[in-house]
Amino acid sequence: VGLGFVTKMAEYMVAADILVSKAGPGTIAEAASLSLPVMLTSFLPGQEEGNVDFVVNGGFGAFISDRDPAGIAEEVGQWLTDGAMAAQLSLKAKENGAPNAARDIVAHIGKLSLKWKQINDDRERLDLEAEQLKLGIPSNDEEEGGVSDSS
């Protein structure tokens, strides 16, 4: 039964055995993260073509045009009645999924932000020390017994 646009997609996917969908990247990523085999039935030329390859080459689904509903039904029926095939598709989906992708991206952005903050803090400190040297004010290193020009 086609549902059209839904707001509880995650709940439907968790309850599903197979996802039948167009080749939207977010939908495919969600399905793979849930180890859900995918039957793709359409794609936007250019924009979503690579998503079909990702699913098919990743071994967790197939593409049959929505112009062939009998072919879709036959393939999906085979997946549902062959436990070994369903398990293999699910395993391949899991291998291609990245359920923690959002967390990992945020962590990486956080690390990069901290690195840039440190670089900028160091730059400000060095700029201040350079200005002090130009004015003849001793640096902290010289005051703490560091390098000095007195012999």
PDB file of C-alpha atoms in Angstrom:
ATOM      1  CA  VAL A   1       0.000   0.000   0.000  1.00  0.00           C
ATOM      2  CA  GLY A   2       1.512   3.296  -1.060  1.00  0.00           C
ATOM      3  CA  LEU A   3       1.476   5.804   1.770  1.00  0.00           C
ATOM      4  CA  GLY A   4       2.784   8.907   0.020  1.00  0.00           C
ATOM      5  CA  PHE A   5       4.677  11.364   2.216  1.00  0.00           C
ATOM      6  CA  VAL A   6       4.944  10.136   5.807  1.00  0.00           C
ATOM      7  CA  THR A   7       6.433  11.657   8.938  1.00  0.00           C
ATOM      8  CA  LYS A   8       7.101   8.376  10.786  1.00  0.00           C
ATOM      9  CA  MET A   9       9.474   6.818   8.260  1.00  0.00           C
ATOM     10  CA  ALA A  10      11.890   5.513  10.910  1.00  0.00           C
ATOM     11  CA  GLU A  11       9.063   3.618  12.622  1.00  0.00           C
ATOM     12  CA  TYR A  12       7.942   2.101   9.320  1.00  0.00           C
ATOM     13  CA  MET A  13      11.481   1.102   8.376  1.00  0.00           C
ATOM     14  CA  VAL A  14      12.148  -0.594  11.710  1.00  0.00           C
ATOM     15  CA  ALA A  15       8.968  -2.625  11.256  1.00  0.00           C
ATOM     16  CA  ALA A  16       9.685  -3.507   7.596  1.00  0.00           C
ATOM     17  CA  ASP A  17      11.431  -6.520   6.090  1.00  0.00           C
ATOM     18  CA  ILE A  18      12.190  -4.778   2.782  1.00  0.00           C
ATOM     19  CA  LEU A  19      12.097  -1.178   1.575  1.00  0.00           C
ATOM     20  CA  VAL A  20      10.579  -0.522  -1.843  1.00  0.00           C
ATOM     21  CA  SER A  21      11.415   3.033  -2.852  1.00  0.00           C
ATOM     22  CA  LYS A  22      12.869   5.430  -5.366  1.00  0.00           C
ATOM     23  CA  ALA A  23      16.625   5.959  -5.113  1.00  0.00           C
ATOM     24  CA  GLY A  24      16.668   8.876  -2.655  1.00  0.00           C
ATOM     25  CA  PRO A  25      20.019   9.074  -0.861  1.00  0.00           C
ATOM     26  CA  GLY A  26      18.638   9.759   2.612  1.00  0.00           C
ATOM     27  CA  THR A  27      16.171   6.905   2.382  1.00  0.00           C
ATOM     28  CA  ILE A  28      18.863   4.496   1.193  1.00  0.00           C
ATOM     29  CA  ALA A  29      21.209   5.593   3.986  1.00  0.00           C
ATOM     30  CA  GLU A  30      18.496   5.084   6.603  1.00  0.00           C
ATOM     31  CA  ALA A  31      17.631   1.659   5.210  1.00  0.00           C
ATOM     32  CA  ALA A  32      21.272   0.526   5.147  1.00  0.00           C
ATOM     33  CA  SER A  33      21.762   1.748   8.716  1.00  0.00           C
ATOM     34  CA  LEU A  34      18.856  -0.476   9.728  1.00  0.00           C
ATOM     35  CA  SER A  35      20.145  -3.491   7.721  1.00  0.00           C
ATOM     36  CA  LEU A  36      17.088  -3.215   5.490  1.00  0.00           C
ATOM     37  CA  PRO A  37      17.258  -4.652   1.950  1.00  0.00           C
ATOM     38  CA  VAL A  38      16.198  -2.171  -0.731  1.00  0.00           C
ATOM     39  CA  MET A  39      14.183  -2.614  -3.915  1.00  0.00           C
ATOM     40  CA  LEU A  40      14.631   0.512  -5.996  1.00  0.00           C
ATOM     41  CA  THR A  41      11.943   1.261  -8.563  1.00  0.00           C
ATOM     42  CA  SER A  42      12.924   4.680  -9.938  1.00  0.00           C
ATOM     43  CA  PHE A  43      15.558   7.408  -9.753  1.00  0.00           C
ATOM     44  CA  LEU A  44      16.073  10.971 -10.850  1.00  0.00           C
ATOM     45  CA  PRO A  45      18.422  10.867 -13.875  1.00  0.00           C
ATOM     46  CA  GLY A  46      21.857  12.172 -13.031  1.00  0.00           C
ATOM     47  CA  GLN A  47      21.034  13.073  -9.453  1.00  0.00           C
ATOM     48  CA  GLU A  48      20.145   9.601  -8.120  1.00  0.00           C
ATOM     49  CA  GLU A  49      21.647   7.222 -10.691  1.00  0.00           C
ATOM     50  CA  GLY A  50      24.730   6.585  -8.562  1.00  0.00           C
ATOM     51  CA  ASN A  51      22.501   5.592  -5.663  1.00  0.00           C
ATOM     52  CA  VAL A  52      21.191   2.676  -7.725  1.00  0.00           C
ATOM     53  CA  ASP A  53      24.772   1.528  -8.317  1.00  0.00           C
ATOM     54  CA  PHE A  54      25.533   1.908  -4.602  1.00  0.00           C
ATOM     55  CA  VAL A  55      22.661  -0.396  -3.633  1.00  0.00           C
ATOM     56  CA  VAL A  56      23.136  -2.954  -6.416  1.00  0.00           C
ATOM     57  CA  ASN A  57      26.953  -3.076  -6.219  1.00  0.00           C
ATOM     58  CA  GLY A  58      26.735  -3.096  -2.424  1.00  0.00           C
ATOM     59  CA  GLY A  59      24.693  -6.288  -2.658  1.00  0.00           C
ATOM     60  CA  PHE A  60      21.796  -5.114  -0.532  1.00  0.00           C
ATOM     61  CA  GLY A  61      19.170  -4.603  -3.152  1.00  0.00           C
ATOM     62  CA  ALA A  62      18.119  -4.414  -6.750  1.00  0.00           C
ATOM     63  CA  PHE A  63      16.588  -2.067  -9.289  1.00  0.00           C
ATOM     64  CA  ILE A  64      13.467  -2.943 -11.238  1.00  0.00           C
ATOM     65  CA  SER A  65      11.598  -0.137 -12.941  1.00  0.00           C
ATOM     66  CA  ASP A  66       8.246   0.878 -11.546  1.00  0.00           C
ATOM     67  CA  ARG A  67       6.965   0.189 -15.066  1.00  0.00           C
ATOM     68  CA  ASP A  68       7.352  -3.519 -14.210  1.00  0.00           C
ATOM     69  CA  PRO A  69       5.248  -4.092 -11.075  1.00  0.00           C
ATOM     70  CA  ALA A  70       5.069  -7.837 -11.715  1.00  0.00           C
ATOM     71  CA  GLY A  71       8.879  -8.016 -11.843  1.00  0.00           C
ATOM     72  CA  ILE A  72       9.128  -6.048  -8.590  1.00  0.00           C
ATOM     73  CA  ALA A  73       6.595  -8.337  -6.913  1.00  0.00           C
ATOM     74  CA  GLU A  74       8.397 -11.459  -8.128  1.00  0.00           C
ATOM     75  CA  GLU A  75      11.805 -10.281  -6.868  1.00  0.00           C
ATOM     76  CA  VAL A  76      10.522  -9.007  -3.526  1.00  0.00           C
ATOM     77  CA  GLY A  77       8.515 -12.211  -3.108  1.00  0.00           C
ATOM     78  CA  GLN A  78      11.695 -14.218  -3.643  1.00  0.00           C
ATOM     79  CA  TRP A  79      13.509 -12.189  -0.989  1.00  0.00           C
ATOM     80  CA  LEU A  80      10.660 -12.713   1.475  1.00  0.00           C
ATOM     81  CA  THR A  81      10.453 -16.470   0.925  1.00  0.00           C
ATOM     82  CA  ASP A  82      14.180 -17.250   0.809  1.00  0.00           C
ATOM     83  CA  GLY A  83      15.520 -16.794   4.337  1.00  0.00           C
ATOM     84  CA  ALA A  84      19.157 -17.185   3.279  1.00  0.00           C
ATOM     85  CA  MET A  85      18.798 -14.557   0.554  1.00  0.00           C
ATOM     86  CA  ALA A  86      17.024 -12.161   2.924  1.00  0.00           C
ATOM     87  CA  ALA A  87      19.744 -12.662   5.542  1.00  0.00           C
ATOM     88  CA  GLN A  88      22.494 -12.013   2.956  1.00  0.00           C
ATOM     89  CA  LEU A  89      20.781  -8.831   1.707  1.00  0.00           C
ATOM     90  CA  SER A  90      20.359  -7.654   5.288  1.00  0.00           C
ATOM     91  CA  LEU A  91      24.010  -8.366   6.110  1.00  0.00           C
ATOM     92  CA  LYS A  92      25.174  -6.467   3.033  1.00  0.00           C
ATOM     93  CA  ALA A  93      22.903  -3.546   3.947  1.00  0.00           C
ATOM     94  CA  LYS A  94      24.448  -3.467   7.416  1.00  0.00           C
ATOM     95  CA  GLU A  95      27.971  -3.538   5.933  1.00  0.00           C
ATOM     96  CA  ASN A  96      27.109  -0.550   3.736  1.00  0.00           C
ATOM     97  CA  GLY A  97      25.273   1.358   6.441  1.00  0.00           C
ATOM     98  CA  ALA A  98      26.672   4.022   8.710  1.00  0.00           C
ATOM     99  CA  PRO A  99      24.263   4.231  11.641  1.00  0.00           C
ATOM    100  CA  ASN A 100      26.557   6.557  13.589  1.00  0.00           C
ATOM    101  CA  ALA A 101      27.397   8.836  10.662  1.00  0.00           C
ATOM    102  CA  ALA A 102      25.782  11.964  12.130  1.00  0.00           C
ATOM    103  CA  ARG A 103      27.567  11.464  15.460  1.00  0.00           C
ATOM    104  CA  ASP A 104      30.891  10.801  13.728  1.00  0.00           C
ATOM    105  CA  ILE A 105      30.532  13.893  11.525  1.00  0.00           C
ATOM    106  CA  VAL A 106      29.732  16.100  14.528  1.00  0.00           C
ATOM    107  CA  ALA A 107      32.708  14.684  16.456  1.00  0.00           C
ATOM    108  CA  HIS A 108      35.017  15.358  13.497  1.00  0.00           C
ATOM    109  CA  ILE A 109      33.706  18.912  13.103  1.00  0.00           C
ATOM    110  CA  GLY A 110      34.221  19.450  16.839  1.00  0.00           C
ATOM    111  CA  LYS A 111      37.842  18.266  16.651  1.00  0.00           C
ATOM    112  CA  LEU A 112      38.516  20.503  13.648  1.00  0.00           C
ATOM    113  CA  SER A 113      36.906  23.469  15.400  1.00  0.00           C
ATOM    114  CA  LEU A 114      39.084  22.964  18.478  1.00  0.00           C
ATOM    115  CA  LYS A 115      42.167  22.668  16.284  1.00  0.00           C
ATOM    116  CA  TRP A 116      41.331  25.954  14.510  1.00  0.00           C
ATOM    117  CA  LYS A 117      40.626  27.622  17.853  1.00  0.00           C
ATOM    118  CA  GLN A 118      44.075  26.556  19.081  1.00  0.00           C
ATOM    119  CA  ILE A 119      45.698  27.820  15.874  1.00  0.00           C
ATOM    120  CA  ASN A 120      43.917  31.182  16.206  1.00  0.00           C
ATOM    121  CA  ASP A 121      44.776  31.441  19.912  1.00  0.00           C
ATOM    122  CA  ASP A 122      48.428  30.721  19.105  1.00  0.00           C
ATOM    123  CA  ARG A 123      48.348  33.282  16.285  1.00  0.00           C
ATOM    124  CA  GLU A 124      46.950  35.952  18.633  1.00  0.00           C
ATOM    125  CA  ARG A 125      49.593  35.143  21.259  1.00  0.00           C
ATOM    126  CA  LEU A 126      52.401  35.309  18.697  1.00  0.00           C
ATOM    127  CA  ASP A 127      51.077  38.579  17.243  1.00  0.00           C
ATOM    128  CA  LEU A 128      50.987  40.084  20.747  1.00  0.00           C
ATOM    129  CA  GLU A 129      54.535  38.894  21.488  1.00  0.00           C
ATOM    130  CA  ALA A 130      55.744  40.319  18.157  1.00  0.00           C
ATOM    131  CA  GLU A 131      54.213  43.715  18.969  1.00  0.00           C
ATOM    132  CA  GLN A 132      55.806  43.660  22.437  1.00  0.00           C
ATOM    133  CA  LEU A 133      59.221  42.858  20.957  1.00  0.00           C
ATOM    134  CA  LYS A 134      58.862  45.749  18.505  1.00  0.00           C
ATOM    135  CA  LEU A 135      58.195  48.026  21.476  1.00  0.00           C
ATOM    136  CA  GLY A 136      61.175  46.616  23.406  1.00  0.00           C
ATOM    137  CA  ILE A 137      59.030  44.883  26.018  1.00  0.00           C
ATOM    138  CA  PRO A 138      60.693  41.605  27.092  1.00  0.00           C
ATOM    139  CA  SER A 139      58.826  38.406  26.261  1.00  0.00           C
ATOM    140  CA  ASN A 140      57.560  36.077  28.975  1.00  0.00           C
ATOM    141  CA  ASP A 141      60.373  33.645  28.134  1.00  0.00           C
ATOM    142  CA  GLU A 142      62.992  36.288  28.970  1.00  0.00           C
ATOM    143  CA  GLU A 143      61.283  37.211  32.233  1.00  0.00           C
ATOM    144  CA  GLU A 144      61.105  33.539  33.278  1.00  0.00           C
ATOM    145  CA  GLY A 145      64.809  32.934  32.727  1.00  0.00           C
ATOM    146  CA  GLY A 146      64.500  31.852  29.101  1.00  0.00           C
ATOM    147  CA  VAL A 147      66.653  33.074  26.257  1.00  0.00           C
ATOM    148  CA  SER A 148      68.104  36.569  26.621  1.00  0.00           C
ATOM    149  CA  ASP A 149      70.730  38.590  24.776  1.00  0.00           C
ATOM    150  CA  SER A 150      72.743  39.447  27.903  1.00  0.00           C
ATOM    151  CA  SER A 151      76.020  37.535  28.119  1.00  0.00           C
TER     152      SER A 151
END
